[in-house]
Tab-separated table of C-alpha atoms in Angstrom:
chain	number	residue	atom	x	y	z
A	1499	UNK	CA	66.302	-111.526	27.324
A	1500	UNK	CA	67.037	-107.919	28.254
A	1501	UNK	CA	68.874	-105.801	25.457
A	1502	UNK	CA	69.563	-102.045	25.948
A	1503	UNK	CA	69.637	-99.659	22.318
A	1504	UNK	CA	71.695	-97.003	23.134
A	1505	UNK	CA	70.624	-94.114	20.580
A	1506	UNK	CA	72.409	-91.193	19.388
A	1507	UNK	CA	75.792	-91.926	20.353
A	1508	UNK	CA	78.849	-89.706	19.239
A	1509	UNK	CA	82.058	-90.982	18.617
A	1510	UNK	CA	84.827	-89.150	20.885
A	1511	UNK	CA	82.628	-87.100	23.045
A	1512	UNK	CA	79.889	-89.737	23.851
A	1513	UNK	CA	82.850	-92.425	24.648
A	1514	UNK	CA	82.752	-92.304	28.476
A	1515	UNK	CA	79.239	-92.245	29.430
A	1516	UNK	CA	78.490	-94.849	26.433
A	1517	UNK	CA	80.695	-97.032	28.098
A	1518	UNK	CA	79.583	-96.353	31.135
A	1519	UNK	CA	75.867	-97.230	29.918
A	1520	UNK	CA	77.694	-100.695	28.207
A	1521	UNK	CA	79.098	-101.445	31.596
A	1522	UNK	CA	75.808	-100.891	33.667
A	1523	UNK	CA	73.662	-102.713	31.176
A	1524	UNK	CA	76.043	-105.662	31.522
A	1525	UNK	CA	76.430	-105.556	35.548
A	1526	UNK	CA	72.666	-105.216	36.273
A	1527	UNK	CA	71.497	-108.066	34.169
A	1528	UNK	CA	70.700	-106.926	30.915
A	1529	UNK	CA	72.043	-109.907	27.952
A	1530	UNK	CA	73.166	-106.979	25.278
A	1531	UNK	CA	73.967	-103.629	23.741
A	1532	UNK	CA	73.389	-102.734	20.244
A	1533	UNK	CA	74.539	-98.578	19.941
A	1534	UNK	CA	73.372	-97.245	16.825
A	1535	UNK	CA	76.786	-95.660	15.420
A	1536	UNK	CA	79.824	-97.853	14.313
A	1537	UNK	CA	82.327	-97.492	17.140
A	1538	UNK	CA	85.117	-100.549	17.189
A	1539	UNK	CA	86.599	-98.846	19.800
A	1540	UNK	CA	83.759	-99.418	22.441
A	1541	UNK	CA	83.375	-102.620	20.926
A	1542	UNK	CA	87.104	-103.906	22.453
A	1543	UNK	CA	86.698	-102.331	25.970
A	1544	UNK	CA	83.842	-103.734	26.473
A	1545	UNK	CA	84.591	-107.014	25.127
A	1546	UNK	CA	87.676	-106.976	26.677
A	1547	UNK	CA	85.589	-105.852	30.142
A	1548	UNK	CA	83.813	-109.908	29.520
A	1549	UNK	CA	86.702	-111.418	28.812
A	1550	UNK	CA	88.263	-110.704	32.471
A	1551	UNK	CA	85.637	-110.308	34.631
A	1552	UNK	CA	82.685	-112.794	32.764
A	1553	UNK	CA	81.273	-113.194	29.584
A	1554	UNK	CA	77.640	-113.620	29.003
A	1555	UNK	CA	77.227	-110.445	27.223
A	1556	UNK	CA	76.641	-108.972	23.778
A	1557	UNK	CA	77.541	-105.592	22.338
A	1558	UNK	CA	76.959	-104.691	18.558
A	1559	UNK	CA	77.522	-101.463	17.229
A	1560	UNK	CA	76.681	-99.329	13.161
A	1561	UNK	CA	73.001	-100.507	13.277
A	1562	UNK	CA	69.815	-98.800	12.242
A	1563	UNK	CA	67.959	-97.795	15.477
A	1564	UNK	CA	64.287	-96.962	13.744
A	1565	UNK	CA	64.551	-100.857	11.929
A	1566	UNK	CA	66.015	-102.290	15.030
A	1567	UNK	CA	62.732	-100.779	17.636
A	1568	UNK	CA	60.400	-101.934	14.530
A	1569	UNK	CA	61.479	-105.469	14.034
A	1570	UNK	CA	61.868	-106.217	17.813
A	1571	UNK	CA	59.840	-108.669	18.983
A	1572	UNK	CA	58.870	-107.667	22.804
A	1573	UNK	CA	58.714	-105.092	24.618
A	1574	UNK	CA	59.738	-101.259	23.849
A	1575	UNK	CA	60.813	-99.053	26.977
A	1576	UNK	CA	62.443	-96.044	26.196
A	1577	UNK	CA	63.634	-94.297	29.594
A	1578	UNK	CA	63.521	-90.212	29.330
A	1579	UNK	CA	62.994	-87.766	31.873
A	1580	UNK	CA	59.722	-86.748	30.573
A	1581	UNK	CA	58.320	-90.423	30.856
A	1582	UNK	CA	55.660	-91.693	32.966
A	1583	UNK	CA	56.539	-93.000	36.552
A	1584	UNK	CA	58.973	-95.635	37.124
A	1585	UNK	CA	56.803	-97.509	39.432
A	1586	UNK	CA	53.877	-97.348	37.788
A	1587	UNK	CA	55.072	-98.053	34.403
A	1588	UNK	CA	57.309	-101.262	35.347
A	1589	UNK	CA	54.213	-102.437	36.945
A	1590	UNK	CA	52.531	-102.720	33.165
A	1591	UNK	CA	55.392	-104.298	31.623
A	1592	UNK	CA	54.960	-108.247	30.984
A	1593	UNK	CA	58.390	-110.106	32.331
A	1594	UNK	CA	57.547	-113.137	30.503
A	1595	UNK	CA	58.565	-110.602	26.965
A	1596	UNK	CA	61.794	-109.874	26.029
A	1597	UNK	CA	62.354	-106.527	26.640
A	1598	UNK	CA	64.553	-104.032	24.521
A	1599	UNK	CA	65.319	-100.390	26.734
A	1600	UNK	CA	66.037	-97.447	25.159
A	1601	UNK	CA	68.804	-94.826	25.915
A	1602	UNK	CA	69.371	-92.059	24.321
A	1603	UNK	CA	72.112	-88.915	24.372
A	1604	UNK	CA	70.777	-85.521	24.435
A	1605	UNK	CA	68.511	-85.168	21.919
A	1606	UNK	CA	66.597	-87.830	21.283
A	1607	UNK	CA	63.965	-87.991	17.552
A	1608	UNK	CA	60.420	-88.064	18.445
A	1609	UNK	CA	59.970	-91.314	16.153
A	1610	UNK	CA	61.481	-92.867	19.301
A	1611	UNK	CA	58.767	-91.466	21.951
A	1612	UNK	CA	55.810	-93.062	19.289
A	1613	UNK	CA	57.012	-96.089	18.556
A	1614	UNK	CA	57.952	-97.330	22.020
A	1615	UNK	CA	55.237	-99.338	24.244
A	1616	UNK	CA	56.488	-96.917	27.447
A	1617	UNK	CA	57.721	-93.815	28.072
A	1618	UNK	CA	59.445	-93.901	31.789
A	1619	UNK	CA	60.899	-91.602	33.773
A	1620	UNK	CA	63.694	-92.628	36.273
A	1621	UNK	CA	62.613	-89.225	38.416
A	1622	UNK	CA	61.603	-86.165	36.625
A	1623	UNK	CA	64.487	-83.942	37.295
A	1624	UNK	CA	67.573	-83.957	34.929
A	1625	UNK	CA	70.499	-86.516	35.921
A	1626	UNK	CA	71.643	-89.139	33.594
A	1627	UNK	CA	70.829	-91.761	31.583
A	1628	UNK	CA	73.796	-93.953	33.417
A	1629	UNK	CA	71.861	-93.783	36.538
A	1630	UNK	CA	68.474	-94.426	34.839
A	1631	UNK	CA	69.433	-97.867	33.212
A	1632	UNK	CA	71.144	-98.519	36.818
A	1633	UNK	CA	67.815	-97.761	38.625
A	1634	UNK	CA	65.656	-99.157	36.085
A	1635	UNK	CA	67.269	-102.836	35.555
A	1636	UNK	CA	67.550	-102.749	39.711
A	1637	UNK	CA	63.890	-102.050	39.943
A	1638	UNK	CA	62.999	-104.412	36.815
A	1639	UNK	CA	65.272	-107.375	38.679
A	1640	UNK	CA	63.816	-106.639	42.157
A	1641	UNK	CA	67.205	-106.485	43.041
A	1642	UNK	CA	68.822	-109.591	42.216
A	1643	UNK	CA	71.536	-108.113	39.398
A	1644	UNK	CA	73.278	-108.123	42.827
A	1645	UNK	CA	73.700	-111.749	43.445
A	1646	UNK	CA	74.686	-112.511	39.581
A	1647	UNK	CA	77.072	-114.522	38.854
A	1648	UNK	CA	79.701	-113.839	36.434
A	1649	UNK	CA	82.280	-116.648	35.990
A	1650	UNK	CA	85.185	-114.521	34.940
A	1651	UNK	CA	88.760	-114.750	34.863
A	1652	UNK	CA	88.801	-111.996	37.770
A	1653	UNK	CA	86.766	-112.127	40.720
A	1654	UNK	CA	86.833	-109.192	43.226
A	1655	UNK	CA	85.840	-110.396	46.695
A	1656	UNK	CA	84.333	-107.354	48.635
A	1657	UNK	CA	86.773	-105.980	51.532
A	1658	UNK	CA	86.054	-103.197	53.803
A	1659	UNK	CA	90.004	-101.962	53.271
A	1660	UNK	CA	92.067	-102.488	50.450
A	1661	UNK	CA	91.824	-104.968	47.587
A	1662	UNK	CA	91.194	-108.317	47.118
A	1663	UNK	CA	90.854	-109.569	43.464
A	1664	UNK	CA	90.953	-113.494	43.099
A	1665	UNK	CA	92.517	-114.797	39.454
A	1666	UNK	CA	91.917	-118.232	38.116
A	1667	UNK	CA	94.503	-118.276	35.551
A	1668	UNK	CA	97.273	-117.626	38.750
A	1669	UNK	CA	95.606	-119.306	40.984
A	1670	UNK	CA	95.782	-116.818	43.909
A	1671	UNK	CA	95.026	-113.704	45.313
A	1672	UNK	CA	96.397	-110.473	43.913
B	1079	UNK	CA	73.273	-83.809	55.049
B	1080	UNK	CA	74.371	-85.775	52.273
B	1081	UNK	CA	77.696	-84.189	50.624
B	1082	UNK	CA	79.139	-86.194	47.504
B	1083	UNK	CA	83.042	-85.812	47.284
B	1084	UNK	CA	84.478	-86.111	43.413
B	1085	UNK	CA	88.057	-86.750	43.549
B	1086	UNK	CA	90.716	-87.256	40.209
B	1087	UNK	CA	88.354	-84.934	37.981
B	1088	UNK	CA	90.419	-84.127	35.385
B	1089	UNK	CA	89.078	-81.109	33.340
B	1090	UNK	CA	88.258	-82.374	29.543
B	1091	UNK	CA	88.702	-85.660	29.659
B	1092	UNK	CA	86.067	-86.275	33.085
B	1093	UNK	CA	83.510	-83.478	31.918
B	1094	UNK	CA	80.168	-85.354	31.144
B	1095	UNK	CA	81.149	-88.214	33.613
B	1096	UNK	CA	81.339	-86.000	36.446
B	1097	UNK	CA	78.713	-83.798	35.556
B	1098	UNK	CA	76.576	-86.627	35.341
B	1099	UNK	CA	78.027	-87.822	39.291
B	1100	UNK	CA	76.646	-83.936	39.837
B	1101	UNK	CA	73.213	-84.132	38.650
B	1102	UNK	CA	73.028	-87.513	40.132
B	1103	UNK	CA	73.849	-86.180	43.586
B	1104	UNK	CA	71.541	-83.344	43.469
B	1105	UNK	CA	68.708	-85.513	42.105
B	1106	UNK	CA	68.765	-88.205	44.252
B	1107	UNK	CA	68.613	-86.337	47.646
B	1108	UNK	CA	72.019	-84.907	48.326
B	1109	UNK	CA	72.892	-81.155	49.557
B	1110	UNK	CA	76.036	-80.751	48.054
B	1111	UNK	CA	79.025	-81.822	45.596
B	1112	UNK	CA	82.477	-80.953	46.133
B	1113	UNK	CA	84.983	-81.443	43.381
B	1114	UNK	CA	88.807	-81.237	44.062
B	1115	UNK	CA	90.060	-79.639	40.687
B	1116	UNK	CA	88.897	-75.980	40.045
B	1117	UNK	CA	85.909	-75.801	37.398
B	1118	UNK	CA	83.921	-73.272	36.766
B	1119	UNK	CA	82.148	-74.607	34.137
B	1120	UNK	CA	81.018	-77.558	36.137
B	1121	UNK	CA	80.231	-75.176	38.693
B	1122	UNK	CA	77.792	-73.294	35.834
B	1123	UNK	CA	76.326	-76.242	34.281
B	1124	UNK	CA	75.011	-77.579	37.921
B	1125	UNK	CA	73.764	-73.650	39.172
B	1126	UNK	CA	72.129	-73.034	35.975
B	1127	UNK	CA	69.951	-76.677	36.424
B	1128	UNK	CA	69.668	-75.278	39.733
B	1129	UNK	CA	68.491	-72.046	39.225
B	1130	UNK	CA	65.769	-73.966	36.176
B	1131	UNK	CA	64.562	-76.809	37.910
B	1132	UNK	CA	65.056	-76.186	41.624
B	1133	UNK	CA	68.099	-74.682	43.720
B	1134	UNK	CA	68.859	-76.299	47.068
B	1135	UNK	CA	71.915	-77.705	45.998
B	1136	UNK	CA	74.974	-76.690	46.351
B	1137	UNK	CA	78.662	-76.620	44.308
B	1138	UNK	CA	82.048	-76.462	45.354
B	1139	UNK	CA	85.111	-76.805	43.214
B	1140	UNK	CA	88.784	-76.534	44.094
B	1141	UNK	CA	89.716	-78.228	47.458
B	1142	UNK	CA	92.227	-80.490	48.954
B	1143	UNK	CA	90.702	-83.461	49.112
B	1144	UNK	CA	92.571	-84.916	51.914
B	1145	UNK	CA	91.623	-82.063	54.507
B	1146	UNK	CA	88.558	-82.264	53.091
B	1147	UNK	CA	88.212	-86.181	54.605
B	1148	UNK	CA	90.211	-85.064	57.326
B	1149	UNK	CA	88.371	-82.160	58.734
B	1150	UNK	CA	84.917	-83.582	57.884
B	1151	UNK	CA	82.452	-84.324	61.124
B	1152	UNK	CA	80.602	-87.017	59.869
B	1153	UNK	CA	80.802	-90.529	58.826
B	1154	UNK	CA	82.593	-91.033	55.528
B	1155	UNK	CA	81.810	-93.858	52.793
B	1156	UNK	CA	83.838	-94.460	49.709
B	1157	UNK	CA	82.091	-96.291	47.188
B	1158	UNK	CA	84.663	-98.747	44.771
B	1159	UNK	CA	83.892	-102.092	43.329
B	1160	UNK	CA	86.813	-103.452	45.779
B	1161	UNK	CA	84.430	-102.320	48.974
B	1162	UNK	CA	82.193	-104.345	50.955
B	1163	UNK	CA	78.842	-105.434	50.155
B	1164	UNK	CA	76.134	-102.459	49.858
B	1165	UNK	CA	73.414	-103.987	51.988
B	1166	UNK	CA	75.749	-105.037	54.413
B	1167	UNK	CA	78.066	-101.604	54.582
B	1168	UNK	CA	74.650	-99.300	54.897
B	1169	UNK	CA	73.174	-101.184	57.672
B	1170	UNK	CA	76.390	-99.832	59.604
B	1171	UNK	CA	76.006	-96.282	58.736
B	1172	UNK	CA	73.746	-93.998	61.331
B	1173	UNK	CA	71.446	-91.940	59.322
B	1174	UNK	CA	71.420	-89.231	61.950
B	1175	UNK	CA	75.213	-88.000	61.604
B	1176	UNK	CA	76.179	-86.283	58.665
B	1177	UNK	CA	77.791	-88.087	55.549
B	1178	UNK	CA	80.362	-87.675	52.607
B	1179	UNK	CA	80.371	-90.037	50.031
B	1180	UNK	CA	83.771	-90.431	48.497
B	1181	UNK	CA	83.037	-91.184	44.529
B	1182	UNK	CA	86.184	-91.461	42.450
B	1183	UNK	CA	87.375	-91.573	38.898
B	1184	UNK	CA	89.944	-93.899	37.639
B	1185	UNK	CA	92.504	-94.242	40.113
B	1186	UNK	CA	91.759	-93.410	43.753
B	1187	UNK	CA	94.661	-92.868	45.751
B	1188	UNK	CA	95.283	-95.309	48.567
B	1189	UNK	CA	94.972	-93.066	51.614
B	1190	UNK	CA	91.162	-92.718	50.481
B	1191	UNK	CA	90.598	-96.388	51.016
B	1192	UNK	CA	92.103	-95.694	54.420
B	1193	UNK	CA	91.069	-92.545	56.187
B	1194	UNK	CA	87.059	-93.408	54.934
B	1195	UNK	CA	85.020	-95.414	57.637
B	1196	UNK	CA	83.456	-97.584	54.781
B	1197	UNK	CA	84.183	-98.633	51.821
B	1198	UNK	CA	81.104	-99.893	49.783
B	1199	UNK	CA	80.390	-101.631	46.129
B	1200	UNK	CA	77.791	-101.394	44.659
B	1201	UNK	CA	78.077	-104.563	43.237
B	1202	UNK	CA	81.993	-106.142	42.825
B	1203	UNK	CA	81.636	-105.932	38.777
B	1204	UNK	CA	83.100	-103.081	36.821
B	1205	UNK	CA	80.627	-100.458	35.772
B	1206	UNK	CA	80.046	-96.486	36.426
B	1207	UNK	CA	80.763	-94.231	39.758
B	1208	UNK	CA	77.423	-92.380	38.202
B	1209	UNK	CA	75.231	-95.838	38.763
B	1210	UNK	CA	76.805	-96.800	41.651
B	1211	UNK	CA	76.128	-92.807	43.477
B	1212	UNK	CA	72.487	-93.404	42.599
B	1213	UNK	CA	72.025	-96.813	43.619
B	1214	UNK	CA	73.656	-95.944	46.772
B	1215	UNK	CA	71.766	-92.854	47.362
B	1216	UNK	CA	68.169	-95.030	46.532
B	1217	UNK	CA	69.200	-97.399	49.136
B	1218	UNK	CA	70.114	-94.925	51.339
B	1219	UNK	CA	67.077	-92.254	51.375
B	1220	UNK	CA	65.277	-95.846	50.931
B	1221	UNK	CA	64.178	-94.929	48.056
B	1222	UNK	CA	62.366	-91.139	48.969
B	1223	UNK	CA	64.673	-88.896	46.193
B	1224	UNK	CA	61.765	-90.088	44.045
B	1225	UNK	CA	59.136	-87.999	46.183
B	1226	UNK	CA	61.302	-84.826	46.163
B	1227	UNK	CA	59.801	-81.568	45.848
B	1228	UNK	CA	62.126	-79.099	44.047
B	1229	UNK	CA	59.663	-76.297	43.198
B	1230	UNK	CA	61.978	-75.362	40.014
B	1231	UNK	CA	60.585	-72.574	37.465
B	1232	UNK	CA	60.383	-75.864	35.139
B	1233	UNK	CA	58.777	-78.425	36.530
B	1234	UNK	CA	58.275	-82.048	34.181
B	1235	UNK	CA	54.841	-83.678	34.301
B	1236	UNK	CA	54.949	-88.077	33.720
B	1237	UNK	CA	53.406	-88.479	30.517
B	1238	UNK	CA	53.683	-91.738	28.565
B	1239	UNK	CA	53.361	-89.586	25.164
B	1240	UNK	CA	55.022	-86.437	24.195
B	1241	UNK	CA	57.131	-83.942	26.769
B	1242	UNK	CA	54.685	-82.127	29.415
B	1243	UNK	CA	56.655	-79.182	31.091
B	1244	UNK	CA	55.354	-76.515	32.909
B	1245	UNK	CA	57.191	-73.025	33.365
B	1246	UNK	CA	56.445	-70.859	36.422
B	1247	UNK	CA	57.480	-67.777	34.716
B	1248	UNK	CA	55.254	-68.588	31.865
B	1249	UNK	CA	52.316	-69.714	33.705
B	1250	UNK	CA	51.165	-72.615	30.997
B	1251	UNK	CA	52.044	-75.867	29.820
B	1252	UNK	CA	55.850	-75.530	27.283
């Protein structure tokens, strides 16, 4: 089981790329989110994001991040910019474990850098930690949060022009 | 060269996102972002990364998007969840001509689904235009942005423990 802690998380100005992390953890194979401040809000798009497309996924939100990393029971990968090498770190990390990956906002408390198993950087130049979960689950998959299957309500088949979204509640294609 | 096209950026509301779809282009191995409304504090946040951590990248804001596509010599890609499938769509592209890479926000207007050669998912699930530039852009270099040399005054050592950065200017570990 793959969860993702996103830490440090803002109401109103974090909303977007929280979301955005929600949405990637979800669509590249990871089982749940847990995001350390209370926000009901994020908690309904993203629920409502399972309900139509699939719905194998958890999000929880108003938790205590420091109890949450100490009482996991796995593995701790906390993915920063100043971490060690992707490829070289995912190499160490035991698949058979669950596996709980860390994602933080700006600043992120140096409790979080010691009590994590790794440290791993996604590249050592400054982007985002969107596109570090992305590359990170599609490295720690090999690939295959590609060929997941989803199950939901909507299904969009791909199309090199315009676009085709099947719905099994109307039975057709929109 | 690789130039990423941002289109709907609406000042405010699409700050971090497309910052992030910024940093994300010039980390992963593209020359250049161009975003079609005017902001020059975009334009700041991306020159002053640039001018810290390495500066052959380039920013662009304020442009028709349109004659933009129109007047570009190049192949053009659009990525969207409604596109064809990534491995499939990249195969077709020829490395050797140049390329723009369409990335919207919300809603993408329909003549951008038509005028662009390709339209690509990256993966047909809902998630983030910030995940699927990188993925993309990892496919596409096949995976080399990780190797790139920016020769920045700050430059980030891998480290499993702690932050190692070292400043040109100062001439020691930060």
């Amino acid at each position: 089981m793959i969860t993702v802690l996103r830490i440090g998380h803002r109401i109103g100005r974090d909303k977007r790329i929280t979301t955005h992390v929600a949405l990637v953890a979800r669509a590249f194979g990871a089982n749940k989110i847990i995001i350390d401040t209370l926000d009901k809000k994020i908690e309904e798009t993203i629920r409502s994001t399972c309900d139509r497309f699939g719905n194998d996924f958890e999000i929880q939100t108003g938790v205590k991040p420091k109890e949450i990393i100490k009482n996991f029971k796995g593995i701790v990968a906390h993915l920063t910019m100043y971490g060690d090498k992707l490829e070289k770190s995912i190499k160490k990390i035991d698949k058979k474990s669950d596996l709980l990956i860390i994602v933080g906002a700006e600043k992120v408390p140096p409790y979080v850098y010691e009590m994590t198993d790794h440290n791993i950087s996604v590249g050592n130049q400054p982007h985002s930690e969107v596109a570090a979960l992305a590359i990170f689950l599609d490295r720690y998959t090999d690939g295959k949060w590609i060929n997941k299957k989803f199950d939901g309500k909507l299904q969009i088949l791909p199309s090199n022009k315009g676009k085709k979204v099947i719905s099994k509640e109307r039975k057709d294609v929109l």
